Short mmCIF file of C-alpha atoms and ligand atoms in Angstrom, two decimals:
data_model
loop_
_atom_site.label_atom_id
_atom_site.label_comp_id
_atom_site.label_asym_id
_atom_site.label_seq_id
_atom_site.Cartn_x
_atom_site.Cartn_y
_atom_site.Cartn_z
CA UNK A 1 118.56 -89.49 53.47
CA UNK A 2 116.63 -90.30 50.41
CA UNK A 3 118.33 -89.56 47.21
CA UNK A 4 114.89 -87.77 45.57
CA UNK A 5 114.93 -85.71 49.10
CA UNK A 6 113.97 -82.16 48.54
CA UNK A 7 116.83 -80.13 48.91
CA UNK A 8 116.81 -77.09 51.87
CA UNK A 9 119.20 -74.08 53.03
CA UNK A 10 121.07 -74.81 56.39
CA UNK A 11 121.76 -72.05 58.70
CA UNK A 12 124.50 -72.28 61.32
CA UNK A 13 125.31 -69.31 63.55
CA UNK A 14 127.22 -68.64 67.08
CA UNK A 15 129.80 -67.07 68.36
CA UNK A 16 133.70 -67.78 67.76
CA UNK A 17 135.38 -71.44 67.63
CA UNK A 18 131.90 -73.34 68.26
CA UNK A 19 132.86 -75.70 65.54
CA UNK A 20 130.60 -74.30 62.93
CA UNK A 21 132.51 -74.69 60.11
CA UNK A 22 132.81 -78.32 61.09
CA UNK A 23 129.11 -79.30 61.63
CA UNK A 24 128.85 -77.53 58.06
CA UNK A 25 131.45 -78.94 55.60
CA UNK A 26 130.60 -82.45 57.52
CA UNK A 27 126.83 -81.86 56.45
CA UNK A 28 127.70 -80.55 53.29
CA UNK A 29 129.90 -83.99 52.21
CA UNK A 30 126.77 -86.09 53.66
CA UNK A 31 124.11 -84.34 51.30
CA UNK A 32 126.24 -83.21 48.48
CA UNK A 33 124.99 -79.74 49.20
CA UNK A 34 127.39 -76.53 48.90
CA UNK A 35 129.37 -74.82 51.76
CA UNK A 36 129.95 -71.17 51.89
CA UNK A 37 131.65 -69.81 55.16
CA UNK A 38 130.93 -66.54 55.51
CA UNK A 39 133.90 -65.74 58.14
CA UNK A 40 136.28 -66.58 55.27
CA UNK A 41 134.81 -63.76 53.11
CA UNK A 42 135.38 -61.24 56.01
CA UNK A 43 138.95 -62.73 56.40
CA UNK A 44 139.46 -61.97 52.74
CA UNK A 45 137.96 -58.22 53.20
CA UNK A 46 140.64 -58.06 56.35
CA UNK A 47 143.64 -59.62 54.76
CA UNK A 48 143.49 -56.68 51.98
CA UNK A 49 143.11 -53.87 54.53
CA UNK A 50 146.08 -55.17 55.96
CA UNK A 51 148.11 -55.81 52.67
CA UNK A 52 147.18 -51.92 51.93
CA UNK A 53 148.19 -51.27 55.58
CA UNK A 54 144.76 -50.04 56.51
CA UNK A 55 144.48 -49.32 60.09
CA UNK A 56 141.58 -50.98 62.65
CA UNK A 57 140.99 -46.65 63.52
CA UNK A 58 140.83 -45.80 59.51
CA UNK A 59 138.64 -48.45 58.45
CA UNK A 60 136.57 -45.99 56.71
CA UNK A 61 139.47 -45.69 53.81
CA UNK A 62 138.54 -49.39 53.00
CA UNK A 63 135.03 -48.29 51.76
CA UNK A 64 135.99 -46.95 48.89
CA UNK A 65 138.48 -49.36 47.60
CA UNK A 66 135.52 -52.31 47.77
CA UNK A 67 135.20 -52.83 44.36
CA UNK A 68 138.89 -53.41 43.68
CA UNK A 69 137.65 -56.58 45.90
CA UNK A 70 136.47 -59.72 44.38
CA UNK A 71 136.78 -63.06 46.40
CA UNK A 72 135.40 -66.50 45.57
CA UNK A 73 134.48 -69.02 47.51
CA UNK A 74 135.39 -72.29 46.11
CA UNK A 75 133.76 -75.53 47.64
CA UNK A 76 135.24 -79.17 47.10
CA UNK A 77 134.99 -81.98 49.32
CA UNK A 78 138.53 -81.66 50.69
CA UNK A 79 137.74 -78.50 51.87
CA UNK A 80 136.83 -75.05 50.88
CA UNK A 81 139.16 -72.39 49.24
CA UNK A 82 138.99 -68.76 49.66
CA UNK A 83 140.64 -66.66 46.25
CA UNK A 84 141.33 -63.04 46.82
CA UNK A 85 141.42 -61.22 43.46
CA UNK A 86 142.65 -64.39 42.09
CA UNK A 87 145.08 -64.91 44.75
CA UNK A 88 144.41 -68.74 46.74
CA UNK A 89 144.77 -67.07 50.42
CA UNK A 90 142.59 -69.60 52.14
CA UNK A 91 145.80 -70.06 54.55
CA UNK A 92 146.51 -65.99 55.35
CA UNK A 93 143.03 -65.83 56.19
CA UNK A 94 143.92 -67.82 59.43
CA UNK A 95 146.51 -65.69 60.81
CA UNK A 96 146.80 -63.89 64.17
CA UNK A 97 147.26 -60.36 62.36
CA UNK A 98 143.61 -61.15 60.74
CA UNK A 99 142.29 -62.53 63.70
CA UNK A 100 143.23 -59.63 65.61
CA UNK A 101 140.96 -56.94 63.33
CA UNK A 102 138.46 -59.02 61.63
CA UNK A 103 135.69 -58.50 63.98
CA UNK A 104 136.39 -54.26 63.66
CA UNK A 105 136.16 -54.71 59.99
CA UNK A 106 133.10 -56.60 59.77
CA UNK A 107 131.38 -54.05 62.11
CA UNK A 108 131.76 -51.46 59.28
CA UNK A 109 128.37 -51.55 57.49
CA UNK A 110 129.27 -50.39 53.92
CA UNK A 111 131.31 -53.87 53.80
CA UNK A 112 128.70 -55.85 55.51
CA UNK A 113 126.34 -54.93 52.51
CA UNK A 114 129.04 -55.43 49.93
CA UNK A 115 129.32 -59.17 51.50
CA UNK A 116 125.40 -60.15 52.48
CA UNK A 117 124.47 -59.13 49.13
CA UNK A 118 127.01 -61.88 47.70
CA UNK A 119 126.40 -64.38 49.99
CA UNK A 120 122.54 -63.76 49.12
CA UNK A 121 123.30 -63.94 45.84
CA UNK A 122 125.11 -67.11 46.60
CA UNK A 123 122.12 -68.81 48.53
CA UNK A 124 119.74 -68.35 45.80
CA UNK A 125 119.83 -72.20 44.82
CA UNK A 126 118.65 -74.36 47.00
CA UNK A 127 121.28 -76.94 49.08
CA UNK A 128 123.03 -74.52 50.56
CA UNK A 129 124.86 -74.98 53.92
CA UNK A 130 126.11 -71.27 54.95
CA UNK A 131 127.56 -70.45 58.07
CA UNK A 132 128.32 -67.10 60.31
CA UNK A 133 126.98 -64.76 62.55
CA UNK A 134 124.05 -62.73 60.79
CA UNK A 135 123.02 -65.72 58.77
CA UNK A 136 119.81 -67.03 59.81
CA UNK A 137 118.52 -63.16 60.55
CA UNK A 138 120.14 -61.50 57.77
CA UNK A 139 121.39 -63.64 54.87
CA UNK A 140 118.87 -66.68 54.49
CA UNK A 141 116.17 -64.82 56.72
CA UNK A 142 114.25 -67.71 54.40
CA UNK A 143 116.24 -71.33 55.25
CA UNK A 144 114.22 -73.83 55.91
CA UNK A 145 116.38 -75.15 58.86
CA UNK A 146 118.55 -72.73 61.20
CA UNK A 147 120.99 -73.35 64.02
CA UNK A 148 122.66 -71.52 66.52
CA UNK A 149 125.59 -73.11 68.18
CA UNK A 150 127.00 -72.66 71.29
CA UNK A 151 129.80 -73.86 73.64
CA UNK A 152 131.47 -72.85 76.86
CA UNK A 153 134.36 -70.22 76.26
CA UNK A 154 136.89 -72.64 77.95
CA UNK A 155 135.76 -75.56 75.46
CA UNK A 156 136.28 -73.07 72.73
CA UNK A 157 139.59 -71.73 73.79
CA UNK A 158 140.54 -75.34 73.80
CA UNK A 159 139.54 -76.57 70.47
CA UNK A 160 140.86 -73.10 68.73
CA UNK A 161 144.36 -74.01 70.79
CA UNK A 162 144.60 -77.43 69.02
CA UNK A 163 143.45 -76.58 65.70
CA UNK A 164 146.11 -74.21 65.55
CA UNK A 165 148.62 -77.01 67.05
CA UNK A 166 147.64 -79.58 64.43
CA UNK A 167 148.62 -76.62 61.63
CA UNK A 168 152.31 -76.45 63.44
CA UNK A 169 151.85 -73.24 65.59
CA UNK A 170 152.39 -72.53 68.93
CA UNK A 171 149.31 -70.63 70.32
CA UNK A 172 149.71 -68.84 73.15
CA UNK A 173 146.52 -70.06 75.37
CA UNK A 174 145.50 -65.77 76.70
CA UNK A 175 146.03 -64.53 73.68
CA UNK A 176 143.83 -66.30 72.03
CA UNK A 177 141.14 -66.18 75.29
CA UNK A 178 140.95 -62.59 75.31
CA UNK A 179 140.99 -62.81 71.52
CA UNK A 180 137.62 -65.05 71.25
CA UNK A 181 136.09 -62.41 74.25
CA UNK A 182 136.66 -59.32 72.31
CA UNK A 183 135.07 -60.56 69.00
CA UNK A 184 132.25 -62.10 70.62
CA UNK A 185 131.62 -58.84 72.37
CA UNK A 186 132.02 -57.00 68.87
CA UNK A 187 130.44 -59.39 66.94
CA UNK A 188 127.37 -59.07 69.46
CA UNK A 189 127.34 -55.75 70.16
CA UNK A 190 127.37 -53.81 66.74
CA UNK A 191 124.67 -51.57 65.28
CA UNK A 192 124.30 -53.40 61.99
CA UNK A 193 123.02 -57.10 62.21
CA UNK A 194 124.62 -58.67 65.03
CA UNK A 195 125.37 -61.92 66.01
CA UNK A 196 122.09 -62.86 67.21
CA UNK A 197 119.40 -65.87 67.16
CA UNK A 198 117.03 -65.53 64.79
CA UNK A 199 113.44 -66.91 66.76
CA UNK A 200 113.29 -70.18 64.67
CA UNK A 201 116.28 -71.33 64.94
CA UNK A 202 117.11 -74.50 67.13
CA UNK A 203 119.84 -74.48 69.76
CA UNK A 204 122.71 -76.72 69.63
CA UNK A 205 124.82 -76.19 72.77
CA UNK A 206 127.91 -78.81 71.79
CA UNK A 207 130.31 -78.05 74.86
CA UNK A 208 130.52 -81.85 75.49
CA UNK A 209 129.15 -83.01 72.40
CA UNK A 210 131.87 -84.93 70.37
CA UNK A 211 131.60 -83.73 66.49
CA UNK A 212 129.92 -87.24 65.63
CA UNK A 213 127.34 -86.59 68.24
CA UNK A 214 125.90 -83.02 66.98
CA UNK A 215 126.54 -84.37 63.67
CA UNK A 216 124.18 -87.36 64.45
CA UNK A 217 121.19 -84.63 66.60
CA UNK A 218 121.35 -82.17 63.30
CA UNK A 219 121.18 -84.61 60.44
CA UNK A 220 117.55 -85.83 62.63
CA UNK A 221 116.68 -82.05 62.25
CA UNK A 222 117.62 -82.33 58.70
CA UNK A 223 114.95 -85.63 57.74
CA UNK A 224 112.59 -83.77 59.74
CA UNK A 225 112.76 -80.75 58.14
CA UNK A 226 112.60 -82.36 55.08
CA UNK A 227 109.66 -84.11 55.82
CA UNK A 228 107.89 -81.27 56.86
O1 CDP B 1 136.33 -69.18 62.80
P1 CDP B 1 135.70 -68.19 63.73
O2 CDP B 1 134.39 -68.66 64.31
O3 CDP B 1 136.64 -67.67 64.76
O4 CDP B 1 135.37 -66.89 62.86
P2 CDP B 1 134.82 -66.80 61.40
O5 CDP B 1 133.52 -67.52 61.25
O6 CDP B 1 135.90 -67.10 60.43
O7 CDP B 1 134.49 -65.24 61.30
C1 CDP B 1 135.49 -64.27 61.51
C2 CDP B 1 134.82 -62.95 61.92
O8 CDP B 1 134.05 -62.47 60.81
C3 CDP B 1 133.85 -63.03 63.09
O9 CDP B 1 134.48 -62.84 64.34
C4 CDP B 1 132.90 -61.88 62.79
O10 CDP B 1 133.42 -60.68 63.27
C5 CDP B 1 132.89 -61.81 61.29
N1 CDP B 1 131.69 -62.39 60.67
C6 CDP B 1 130.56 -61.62 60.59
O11 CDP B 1 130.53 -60.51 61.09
N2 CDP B 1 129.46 -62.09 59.95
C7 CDP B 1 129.45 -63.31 59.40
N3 CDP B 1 128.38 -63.72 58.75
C8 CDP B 1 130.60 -64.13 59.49
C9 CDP B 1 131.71 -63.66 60.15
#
């Protein structure tokens, strides 16, 4: 990449476990750009519901406590951070008990407007790599280059089940299929902006695709784009 390259907003969509969040920290290192994960902010939104033991069936009560909520995304290039109300909670974020009602809570569409209009906020500058679900369609309707990933649900099941092995947990392998199928149903089937490809955004189907290998097919869509 030239270093006077114009700099462009990345888009990266799918469904659960595709290895978003990998393609986009690995592209944000490579062009010095910033990350934002969107998932993280939901996390943060669902880790407080729980902590004010907020119920998946009274989700409703969380609507009015939003702006007791402030989270940050922090970006660095060992990784990002996620600070709840000036609490680090990037690791809580990951846990089964958030996992379980994430999806329910991002369905609600008072807190989907008190996160897209951060993240938008967010993606005003330009070199921006954002990933998520609504993000092409919703967030950076505008990015110059958008991706939607994909992978087999086996493939993801199996890279979710080793990235929580490598953190020192033992996953237990049905839980966490019928976990991935309920969100993607959720996250695809809800009123407000669901997880859906927006019409110019390029497929990138990475079921045997090692991380180098999609890393190599999107950083050609990057130049291009660039070039455009
Ligand atoms: O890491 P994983 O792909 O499993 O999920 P994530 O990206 O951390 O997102 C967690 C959840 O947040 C998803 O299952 C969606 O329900 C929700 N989400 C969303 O609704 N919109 C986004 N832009 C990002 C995440």
């Amino acid at each position: 990449m030239r270093p006077d390259a114009k700099k462009i907003n990345i888009a990266i969509d799918g469904f659960s476990a595709c290895g978003k969040s990998t393609l986009a920290q690995a592209l944000a290192r490579i062009l010095k750009y910033s990350y934002i994960d969107s998932g993280a902010m939901y996390r943060a939104v669902t880790l407080f519901a729980i902590r004010h033991s907020i119920k998946d069936d009274e989700l409703h009560l969380l609507t009015s406590l939003l702006t007791d909520i402030k989270i940050e995304c922090i970006w660095a290039d060992l990784g990002n951070k996620t600070i709840l109300n000036g609490e680090d909670v990037t690791d809580q974020i990951r846990s089964l008990e958030v996992q379980k009602i994430v999806s329910q809570v991002s369905a609600v569409p008072e807190i989907r407007r008190f996160l897209v209009a951060q993240q938008k906020e967010m993606s005003k500058q330009s070199g921006v790599v954002m990933d998520g679900r609504d993000i092409g369609t919703k967030v950076m309707p505008d990015a110059e280059l958008k991706i939607f990933m994909q992978a087999d649900l086996e493939i993801r099941v199996e890279r979710r089940m080793k990235e929580l092995i490598a953190k020192g947990l033992t996953p237990d392998r049905s839980e966490i299929l019928q976990n991935l199928t309920f969100r993607d149903h959720i996250d695809s089937t809800r009123i407000d902006s669901p997880l859906s490809k927006a019409a110019d955004a390029k497929i990138l189907d990475n079921s045997h695709m090692t991380p180098e290998e999609q890393l190599k097919i999107v950083l050609e869509w990057v130049e291009s784009t660039m070039n455009r």
